[in-house]
Structures are given as structure tokens and as C-alpha cells.
Amino acid sequence: RGTIRAAAPATLVAVQEFDRYQGKGVPDGTVSLSLRLTFRDRDRTLTDADVQRAMDAIVRTLADRHGAKLRGGGSSA
């Protein structure tokens, strides 16, 4: 969570883990995490592009610092 908050803009207001999995399909010594990130700006409505830029920066930082990989579609690392 610290890495996510450090990489995110001030519009990130919450980080919530809602699933953690280890087992079949996940390499030994690793874990699959599902996180819910909530973005909000007090002064304006965020665009999809605003949130995508934030997500790209977060995923890139997680990959660089922790070797994390994004599962499925979504943002690219």
C-alpha cells in the first residue's frame, strides 16, 4: 500500500485489498492480490484518462519495485 500511495496522485483516496490467493495457477513464493483503488477530486470530475495515467504510474512502480504483474487486461506495466 505504501508503494501505491507513493506512486499515486493526491486523487487516490482509498486502497482496499479484497482478495488474496496463493495456490494453483500462481507461481510458488508469490501471491495474487486484488485491490480496489478509489480516486476522487473535490473540485472536478476525473476523466478516464486521469485515472488511467494514475493506474499506469502505480502499476509501473509496483513492477519496478516489487516485480508485480497486472493480471488480465487493464493498464499496462
PDB file of N, CA and C in Angstrom:
ATOM      1  N   ARG A   1       0.818  -1.201   0.000  1.00  0.00           N
ATOM      2  CA  ARG A   1       0.000   0.000   0.000  1.00  0.00           C
ATOM      3  C   ARG A   1       0.853   1.251   0.000  1.00  0.00           C
ATOM      4  N   GLY A   2       1.986   1.204   0.667  1.00  0.00           N
ATOM      5  CA  GLY A   2       2.876   2.362   0.691  1.00  0.00           C
ATOM      6  C   GLY A   2       3.399   2.695  -0.694  1.00  0.00           C
ATOM      7  N   THR A   3       3.765   1.673  -1.448  1.00  0.00           N
ATOM      8  CA  THR A   3       4.254   1.889  -2.819  1.00  0.00           C
ATOM      9  C   THR A   3       3.144   2.484  -3.679  1.00  0.00           C
ATOM     10  N   ILE A   4       1.943   1.985  -3.532  1.00  0.00           N
ATOM     11  CA  ILE A   4       0.815   2.502  -4.308  1.00  0.00           C
ATOM     12  C   ILE A   4       0.584   3.973  -3.976  1.00  0.00           C
ATOM     13  N   ARG A   5       0.527   4.292  -2.699  1.00  0.00           N
ATOM     14  CA  ARG A   5       0.283   5.686  -2.299  1.00  0.00           C
ATOM     15  C   ARG A   5       1.413   6.608  -2.756  1.00  0.00           C
ATOM     16  N   ALA A   6       2.640   6.129  -2.716  1.00  0.00           N
ATOM     17  CA  ALA A   6       3.780   6.954  -3.143  1.00  0.00           C
ATOM     18  C   ALA A   6       3.742   7.231  -4.645  1.00  0.00           C
ATOM     19  N   ALA A   7       3.230   6.287  -5.422  1.00  0.00           N
ATOM     20  CA  ALA A   7       3.207   6.433  -6.884  1.00  0.00           C
ATOM     21  C   ALA A   7       1.966   7.157  -7.391  1.00  0.00           C
ATOM     22  N   ALA A   8       0.951   7.252  -6.563  1.00  0.00           N
ATOM     23  CA  ALA A   8      -0.343   7.790  -6.991  1.00  0.00           C
ATOM     24  C   ALA A   8      -0.425   9.298  -6.789  1.00  0.00           C
ATOM     25  N   PRO A   9      -1.290   9.940  -7.563  1.00  0.00           N
ATOM     26  CA  PRO A   9      -1.560  11.363  -7.339  1.00  0.00           C
ATOM     27  C   PRO A   9      -2.427  11.537  -6.083  1.00  0.00           C
ATOM     28  N   ALA A  10      -2.606  12.768  -5.675  1.00  0.00           N
ATOM     29  CA  ALA A  10      -3.402  13.081  -4.479  1.00  0.00           C
ATOM     30  C   ALA A  10      -4.857  12.666  -4.619  1.00  0.00           C
ATOM     31  N   THR A  11      -5.300  12.378  -5.837  1.00  0.00           N
ATOM     32  CA  THR A  11      -6.693  11.972  -6.039  1.00  0.00           C
ATOM     33  C   THR A  11      -6.976  10.549  -5.560  1.00  0.00           C
ATOM     34  N   LEU A  12      -5.938   9.780  -5.225  1.00  0.00           N
ATOM     35  CA  LEU A  12      -6.163   8.444  -4.656  1.00  0.00           C
ATOM     36  C   LEU A  12      -6.588   8.628  -3.205  1.00  0.00           C
ATOM     37  N   VAL A  13      -7.807   8.216  -2.883  1.00  0.00           N
ATOM     38  CA  VAL A  13      -8.321   8.428  -1.535  1.00  0.00           C
ATOM     39  C   VAL A  13      -8.458   7.141  -0.732  1.00  0.00           C
ATOM     40  N   ALA A  14      -8.415   5.972  -1.398  1.00  0.00           N
ATOM     41  CA  ALA A  14      -8.541   4.714  -0.658  1.00  0.00           C
ATOM     42  C   ALA A  14      -7.903   3.573  -1.433  1.00  0.00           C
ATOM     43  N   VAL A  15      -7.278   2.655  -0.670  1.00  0.00           N
ATOM     44  CA  VAL A  15      -6.728   1.417  -1.210  1.00  0.00           C
ATOM     45  C   VAL A  15      -7.276   0.297  -0.336  1.00  0.00           C
ATOM     46  N   GLN A  16      -8.000  -0.631  -0.953  1.00  0.00           N
ATOM     47  CA  GLN A  16      -8.596  -1.721  -0.194  1.00  0.00           C
ATOM     48  C   GLN A  16      -8.269  -3.055  -0.859  1.00  0.00           C
ATOM     49  N   GLU A  17      -7.661  -3.961  -0.089  1.00  0.00           N
ATOM     50  CA  GLU A  17      -7.434  -5.324  -0.567  1.00  0.00           C
ATOM     51  C   GLU A  17      -8.720  -6.108  -0.354  1.00  0.00           C
ATOM     52  N   PHE A  18      -9.215  -6.768  -1.426  1.00  0.00           N
ATOM     53  CA  PHE A  18     -10.428  -7.554  -1.253  1.00  0.00           C
ATOM     54  C   PHE A  18     -10.250  -9.021  -1.594  1.00  0.00           C
ATOM     55  N   ASP A  19      -9.062  -9.420  -2.044  1.00  0.00           N
ATOM     56  CA  ASP A  19      -8.815 -10.840  -2.274  1.00  0.00           C
ATOM     57  C   ASP A  19      -7.323 -11.097  -2.273  1.00  0.00           C
ATOM     58  N   ARG A  20      -6.942 -12.222  -1.687  1.00  0.00           N
ATOM     59  CA  ARG A  20      -5.545 -12.676  -1.660  1.00  0.00           C
ATOM     60  C   ARG A  20      -5.572 -14.174  -1.938  1.00  0.00           C
ATOM     61  N   TYR A  21      -4.765 -14.602  -2.923  1.00  0.00           N
ATOM     62  CA  TYR A  21      -4.787 -16.009  -3.307  1.00  0.00           C
ATOM     63  C   TYR A  21      -3.376 -16.525  -3.499  1.00  0.00           C
ATOM     64  N   GLN A  22      -3.126 -17.723  -2.971  1.00  0.00           N
ATOM     65  CA  GLN A  22      -1.911 -18.484  -3.229  1.00  0.00           C
ATOM     66  C   GLN A  22      -2.362 -19.889  -3.563  1.00  0.00           C
ATOM     67  N   GLY A  23      -1.768 -20.457  -4.589  1.00  0.00           N
ATOM     68  CA  GLY A  23      -2.160 -21.819  -4.933  1.00  0.00           C
ATOM     69  C   GLY A  23      -2.043 -22.068  -6.419  1.00  0.00           C
ATOM     70  N   LYS A  24      -2.860 -23.002  -6.894  1.00  0.00           N
ATOM     71  CA  LYS A  24      -2.828 -23.418  -8.283  1.00  0.00           C
ATOM     72  C   LYS A  24      -2.940 -22.212  -9.222  1.00  0.00           C
ATOM     73  N   GLY A  25      -2.018 -22.156 -10.175  1.00  0.00           N
ATOM     74  CA  GLY A  25      -2.014 -21.076 -11.149  1.00  0.00           C
ATOM     75  C   GLY A  25      -1.180 -19.871 -10.753  1.00  0.00           C
ATOM     76  N   VAL A  26      -0.718 -19.844  -9.506  1.00  0.00           N
ATOM     77  CA  VAL A  26       0.126 -18.753  -9.019  1.00  0.00           C
ATOM     78  C   VAL A  26       1.495 -19.352  -8.682  1.00  0.00           C
ATOM     79  N   PRO A  27       2.574 -18.816  -9.258  1.00  0.00           N
ATOM     80  CA  PRO A  27       3.904 -19.382  -9.007  1.00  0.00           C
ATOM     81  C   PRO A  27       4.240 -19.467  -7.511  1.00  0.00           C
ATOM     82  N   ASP A  28       4.978 -20.521  -7.133  1.00  0.00           N
ATOM     83  CA  ASP A  28       5.409 -20.682  -5.744  1.00  0.00           C
ATOM     84  C   ASP A  28       6.123 -19.426  -5.259  1.00  0.00           C
ATOM     85  N   GLY A  29       5.863 -19.069  -4.021  1.00  0.00           N
ATOM     86  CA  GLY A  29       6.518 -17.915  -3.423  1.00  0.00           C
ATOM     87  C   GLY A  29       5.884 -16.587  -3.794  1.00  0.00           C
ATOM     88  N   THR A  30       4.784 -16.628  -4.555  1.00  0.00           N
ATOM     89  CA  THR A  30       4.101 -15.393  -4.934  1.00  0.00           C
ATOM     90  C   THR A  30       2.643 -15.460  -4.492  1.00  0.00           C
ATOM     91  N   VAL A  31       2.007 -14.324  -4.535  1.00  0.00           N
ATOM     92  CA  VAL A  31       0.608 -14.226  -4.148  1.00  0.00           C
ATOM     93  C   VAL A  31      -0.120 -13.354  -5.167  1.00  0.00           C
ATOM     94  N   SER A  32      -1.375 -13.649  -5.400  1.00  0.00           N
ATOM     95  CA  SER A  32      -2.217 -12.834  -6.272  1.00  0.00           C
ATOM     96  C   SER A  32      -3.082 -11.952  -5.374  1.00  0.00           C
ATOM     97  N   LEU A  33      -3.008 -10.648  -5.574  1.00  0.00           N
ATOM     98  CA  LEU A  33      -3.794  -9.699  -4.790  1.00  0.00           C
ATOM     99  C   LEU A  33      -4.792  -8.985  -5.688  1.00  0.00           C
ATOM    100  N   SER A  34      -5.971  -8.765  -5.165  1.00  0.00           N
ATOM    101  CA  SER A  34      -6.963  -7.933  -5.839  1.00  0.00           C
ATOM    102  C   SER A  34      -7.185  -6.714  -4.960  1.00  0.00           C
ATOM    103  N   LEU A  35      -7.037  -5.556  -5.562  1.00  0.00           N
ATOM    104  CA  LEU A  35      -7.145  -4.301  -4.823  1.00  0.00           C
ATOM    105  C   LEU A  35      -8.185  -3.400  -5.454  1.00  0.00           C
ATOM    106  N   ARG A  36      -8.864  -2.654  -4.623  1.00  0.00           N
ATOM    107  CA  ARG A  36      -9.809  -1.640  -5.096  1.00  0.00           C
ATOM    108  C   ARG A  36      -9.193  -0.275  -4.782  1.00  0.00           C
ATOM    109  N   LEU A  37      -8.965   0.507  -5.822  1.00  0.00           N
ATOM    110  CA  LEU A  37      -8.416   1.851  -5.656  1.00  0.00           C
ATOM    111  C   LEU A  37      -9.532   2.852  -5.935  1.00  0.00           C
ATOM    112  N   THR A  38      -9.700   3.802  -5.051  1.00  0.00           N
ATOM    113  CA  THR A  38     -10.732   4.823  -5.216  1.00  0.00           C
ATOM    114  C   THR A  38     -10.064   6.177  -5.419  1.00  0.00           C
ATOM    115  N   PHE A  39     -10.437   6.824  -6.516  1.00  0.00           N
ATOM    116  CA  PHE A  39      -9.913   8.145  -6.851  1.00  0.00           C
ATOM    117  C   PHE A  39     -11.040   9.162  -6.757  1.00  0.00           C
ATOM    118  N   ARG A  40     -10.723  10.343  -6.234  1.00  0.00           N
ATOM    119  CA  ARG A  40     -11.724  11.398  -6.125  1.00  0.00           C
ATOM    120  C   ARG A  40     -11.026  12.754  -6.092  1.00  0.00           C
ATOM    121  N   ASP A  41     -11.606  13.706  -6.774  1.00  0.00           N
ATOM    122  CA  ASP A  41     -11.121  15.087  -6.728  1.00  0.00           C
ATOM    123  C   ASP A  41     -12.262  15.953  -6.208  1.00  0.00           C
ATOM    124  N   ARG A  42     -11.967  16.816  -5.259  1.00  0.00           N
ATOM    125  CA  ARG A  42     -13.003  17.657  -4.661  1.00  0.00           C
ATOM    126  C   ARG A  42     -13.517  18.735  -5.614  1.00  0.00           C
ATOM    127  N   ASP A  43     -12.701  19.117  -6.591  1.00  0.00           N
ATOM    128  CA  ASP A  43     -13.019  20.266  -7.424  1.00  0.00           C
ATOM    129  C   ASP A  43     -13.548  19.937  -8.814  1.00  0.00           C
ATOM    130  N   ARG A  44     -13.390  18.696  -9.249  1.00  0.00           N
ATOM    131  CA  ARG A  44     -13.822  18.376 -10.604  1.00  0.00           C
ATOM    132  C   ARG A  44     -14.050  16.877 -10.742  1.00  0.00           C
ATOM    133  N   THR A  45     -14.724  16.516 -11.813  1.00  0.00           N
ATOM    134  CA  THR A  45     -14.929  15.111 -12.136  1.00  0.00           C
ATOM    135  C   THR A  45     -13.681  14.598 -12.839  1.00  0.00           C
ATOM    136  N   LEU A  46     -13.157  13.479 -12.365  1.00  0.00           N
ATOM    137  CA  LEU A  46     -11.986  12.882 -13.004  1.00  0.00           C
ATOM    138  C   LEU A  46     -12.401  12.221 -14.309  1.00  0.00           C
ATOM    139  N   THR A  47     -11.542  12.310 -15.295  1.00  0.00           N
ATOM    140  CA  THR A  47     -11.799  11.648 -16.572  1.00  0.00           C
ATOM    141  C   THR A  47     -11.191  10.248 -16.547  1.00  0.00           C
ATOM    142  N   ASP A  48     -11.588   9.441 -17.503  1.00  0.00           N
ATOM    143  CA  ASP A  48     -10.975   8.112 -17.645  1.00  0.00           C
ATOM    144  C   ASP A  48      -9.473   8.257 -17.839  1.00  0.00           C
ATOM    145  N   ALA A  49      -9.062   9.255 -18.603  1.00  0.00           N
ATOM    146  CA  ALA A  49      -7.631   9.471 -18.861  1.00  0.00           C
ATOM    147  C   ALA A  49      -6.886   9.831 -17.583  1.00  0.00           C
ATOM    148  N   ASP A  50      -7.496  10.617 -16.703  1.00  0.00           N
ATOM    149  CA  ASP A  50      -6.866  10.960 -15.415  1.00  0.00           C
ATOM    150  C   ASP A  50      -6.578   9.697 -14.609  1.00  0.00           C
ATOM    151  N   VAL A  51      -7.582   8.850 -14.512  1.00  0.00           N
ATOM    152  CA  VAL A  51      -7.439   7.627 -13.719  1.00  0.00           C
ATOM    153  C   VAL A  51      -6.473   6.663 -14.402  1.00  0.00           C
ATOM    154  N   GLN A  52      -6.514   6.563 -15.726  1.00  0.00           N
ATOM    155  CA  GLN A  52      -5.611   5.664 -16.441  1.00  0.00           C
ATOM    156  C   GLN A  52      -4.153   6.072 -16.245  1.00  0.00           C
ATOM    157  N   ARG A  53      -3.871   7.376 -16.294  1.00  0.00           N
ATOM    158  CA  ARG A  53      -2.496   7.849 -16.044  1.00  0.00           C
ATOM    159  C   ARG A  53      -2.036   7.454 -14.645  1.00  0.00           C
ATOM    160  N   ALA A  54      -2.913   7.616 -13.672  1.00  0.00           N
ATOM    161  CA  ALA A  54      -2.580   7.238 -12.299  1.00  0.00           C
ATOM    162  C   ALA A  54      -2.329   5.738 -12.203  1.00  0.00           C
ATOM    163  N   MET A  55      -3.208   4.938 -12.808  1.00  0.00           N
ATOM    164  CA  MET A  55      -3.050   3.487 -12.765  1.00  0.00           C
ATOM    165  C   MET A  55      -1.767   3.037 -13.457  1.00  0.00           C
ATOM    166  N   ASP A  56      -1.459   3.640 -14.597  1.00  0.00           N
ATOM    167  CA  ASP A  56      -0.222   3.293 -15.308  1.00  0.00           C
ATOM    168  C   ASP A  56       0.996   3.559 -14.420  1.00  0.00           C
ATOM    169  N   ALA A  57       1.013   4.696 -13.744  1.00  0.00           N
ATOM    170  CA  ALA A  57       2.140   5.035 -12.864  1.00  0.00           C
ATOM    171  C   ALA A  57       2.227   4.061 -11.695  1.00  0.00           C
ATOM    172  N   ILE A  58       1.098   3.710 -11.123  1.00  0.00           N
ATOM    173  CA  ILE A  58       1.083   2.784  -9.987  1.00  0.00           C
ATOM    174  C   ILE A  58       1.572   1.406 -10.412  1.00  0.00           C
ATOM    175  N   VAL A  59       1.032   0.873 -11.502  1.00  0.00           N
ATOM    176  CA  VAL A  59       1.425  -0.464 -11.973  1.00  0.00           C
ATOM    177  C   VAL A  59       2.899  -0.490 -12.339  1.00  0.00           C
ATOM    178  N   ARG A  60       3.380   0.548 -13.016  1.00  0.00           N
ATOM    179  CA  ARG A  60       4.794   0.631 -13.391  1.00  0.00           C
ATOM    180  C   ARG A  60       5.685   0.627 -12.141  1.00  0.00           C
ATOM    181  N   THR A  61       5.313   1.386 -11.126  1.00  0.00           N
ATOM    182  CA  THR A  61       6.101   1.444  -9.894  1.00  0.00           C
ATOM    183  C   THR A  61       6.067   0.119  -9.155  1.00  0.00           C
ATOM    184  N   LEU A  62       4.907  -0.525  -9.091  1.00  0.00           N
ATOM    185  CA  LEU A  62       4.825  -1.838  -8.444  1.00  0.00           C
ATOM    186  C   LEU A  62       5.684  -2.869  -9.177  1.00  0.00           C
ATOM    187  N   ALA A  63       5.690  -2.810 -10.496  1.00  0.00           N
ATOM    188  CA  ALA A  63       6.522  -3.727 -11.281  1.00  0.00           C
ATOM    189  C   ALA A  63       8.000  -3.472 -11.011  1.00  0.00           C
ATOM    190  N   ASP A  64       8.407  -2.208 -11.018  1.00  0.00           N
ATOM    191  CA  ASP A  64       9.813  -1.855 -10.801  1.00  0.00           C
ATOM    192  C   ASP A  64      10.299  -2.232  -9.407  1.00  0.00           C
ATOM    193  N   ARG A  65       9.506  -1.940  -8.403  1.00  0.00           N
ATOM    194  CA  ARG A  65       9.942  -2.129  -7.007  1.00  0.00           C
ATOM    195  C   ARG A  65       9.702  -3.531  -6.466  1.00  0.00           C
ATOM    196  N   HIS A  66       8.655  -4.208  -6.974  1.00  0.00           N
ATOM    197  CA  HIS A  66       8.270  -5.486  -6.372  1.00  0.00           C
ATOM    198  C   HIS A  66       8.130  -6.625  -7.376  1.00  0.00           C
ATOM    199  N   GLY A  67       8.371  -6.355  -8.656  1.00  0.00           N
ATOM    200  CA  GLY A  67       8.217  -7.392  -9.671  1.00  0.00           C
ATOM    201  C   GLY A  67       6.767  -7.773  -9.911  1.00  0.00           C
ATOM    202  N   ALA A  68       5.843  -6.906  -9.522  1.00  0.00           N
ATOM    203  CA  ALA A  68       4.420  -7.188  -9.680  1.00  0.00           C
ATOM    204  C   ALA A  68       4.032  -7.208 -11.152  1.00  0.00           C
ATOM    205  N   LYS A  69       3.015  -8.004 -11.451  1.00  0.00           N
ATOM    206  CA  LYS A  69       2.475  -8.088 -12.812  1.00  0.00           C
ATOM    207  C   LYS A  69       0.976  -7.913 -12.726  1.00  0.00           C
ATOM    208  N   LEU A  70       0.432  -7.175 -13.679  1.00  0.00           N
ATOM    209  CA  LEU A  70      -1.011  -6.981 -13.735  1.00  0.00           C
ATOM    210  C   LEU A  70      -1.632  -8.157 -14.466  1.00  0.00           C
ATOM    211  N   ARG A  71      -2.618  -8.767 -13.857  1.00  0.00           N
ATOM    212  CA  ARG A  71      -3.330  -9.891 -14.456  1.00  0.00           C
ATOM    213  C   ARG A  71      -4.401  -9.390 -15.401  1.00  0.00           C
ATOM    214  N   GLY A  72      -4.669 -10.130 -16.442  1.00  0.00           N
ATOM    215  CA  GLY A  72      -5.773  -9.803 -17.332  1.00  0.00           C
ATOM    216  C   GLY A  72      -5.497  -8.568 -18.173  1.00  0.00           C
ATOM    217  N   GLY A  73      -6.570  -7.870 -18.533  1.00  0.00           N
ATOM    218  CA  GLY A  73      -6.451  -6.674 -19.371  1.00  0.00           C
ATOM    219  C   GLY A  73      -6.054  -5.480 -18.535  1.00  0.00           C
ATOM    220  N   GLY A  74      -6.723  -4.354 -18.750  1.00  0.00           N
ATOM    221  CA  GLY A  74      -6.491  -3.164 -17.950  1.00  0.00           C
ATOM    222  C   GLY A  74      -5.223  -2.451 -18.305  1.00  0.00           C
ATOM    223  N   SER A  75      -4.643  -1.803 -17.341  1.00  0.00           N
ATOM    224  CA  SER A  75      -3.459  -0.966 -17.515  1.00  0.00           C
ATOM    225  C   SER A  75      -2.233  -1.808 -17.857  1.00  0.00           C
ATOM    226  N   SER A  76      -1.338  -1.242 -18.624  1.00  0.00           N
ATOM    227  CA  SER A  76      -0.116  -1.970 -18.963  1.00  0.00           C
ATOM    228  C   SER A  76       1.034  -1.482 -18.102  1.00  0.00           C
ATOM    229  N   ALA A  77       1.898  -2.403 -17.741  1.00  0.00           N
ATOM    230  CA  ALA A  77       3.032  -2.065 -16.876  1.00  0.00           C
ATOM    231  C   ALA A  77       4.251  -1.715 -17.690  1.00  0.00           C
TER     232      ALA A  77
END
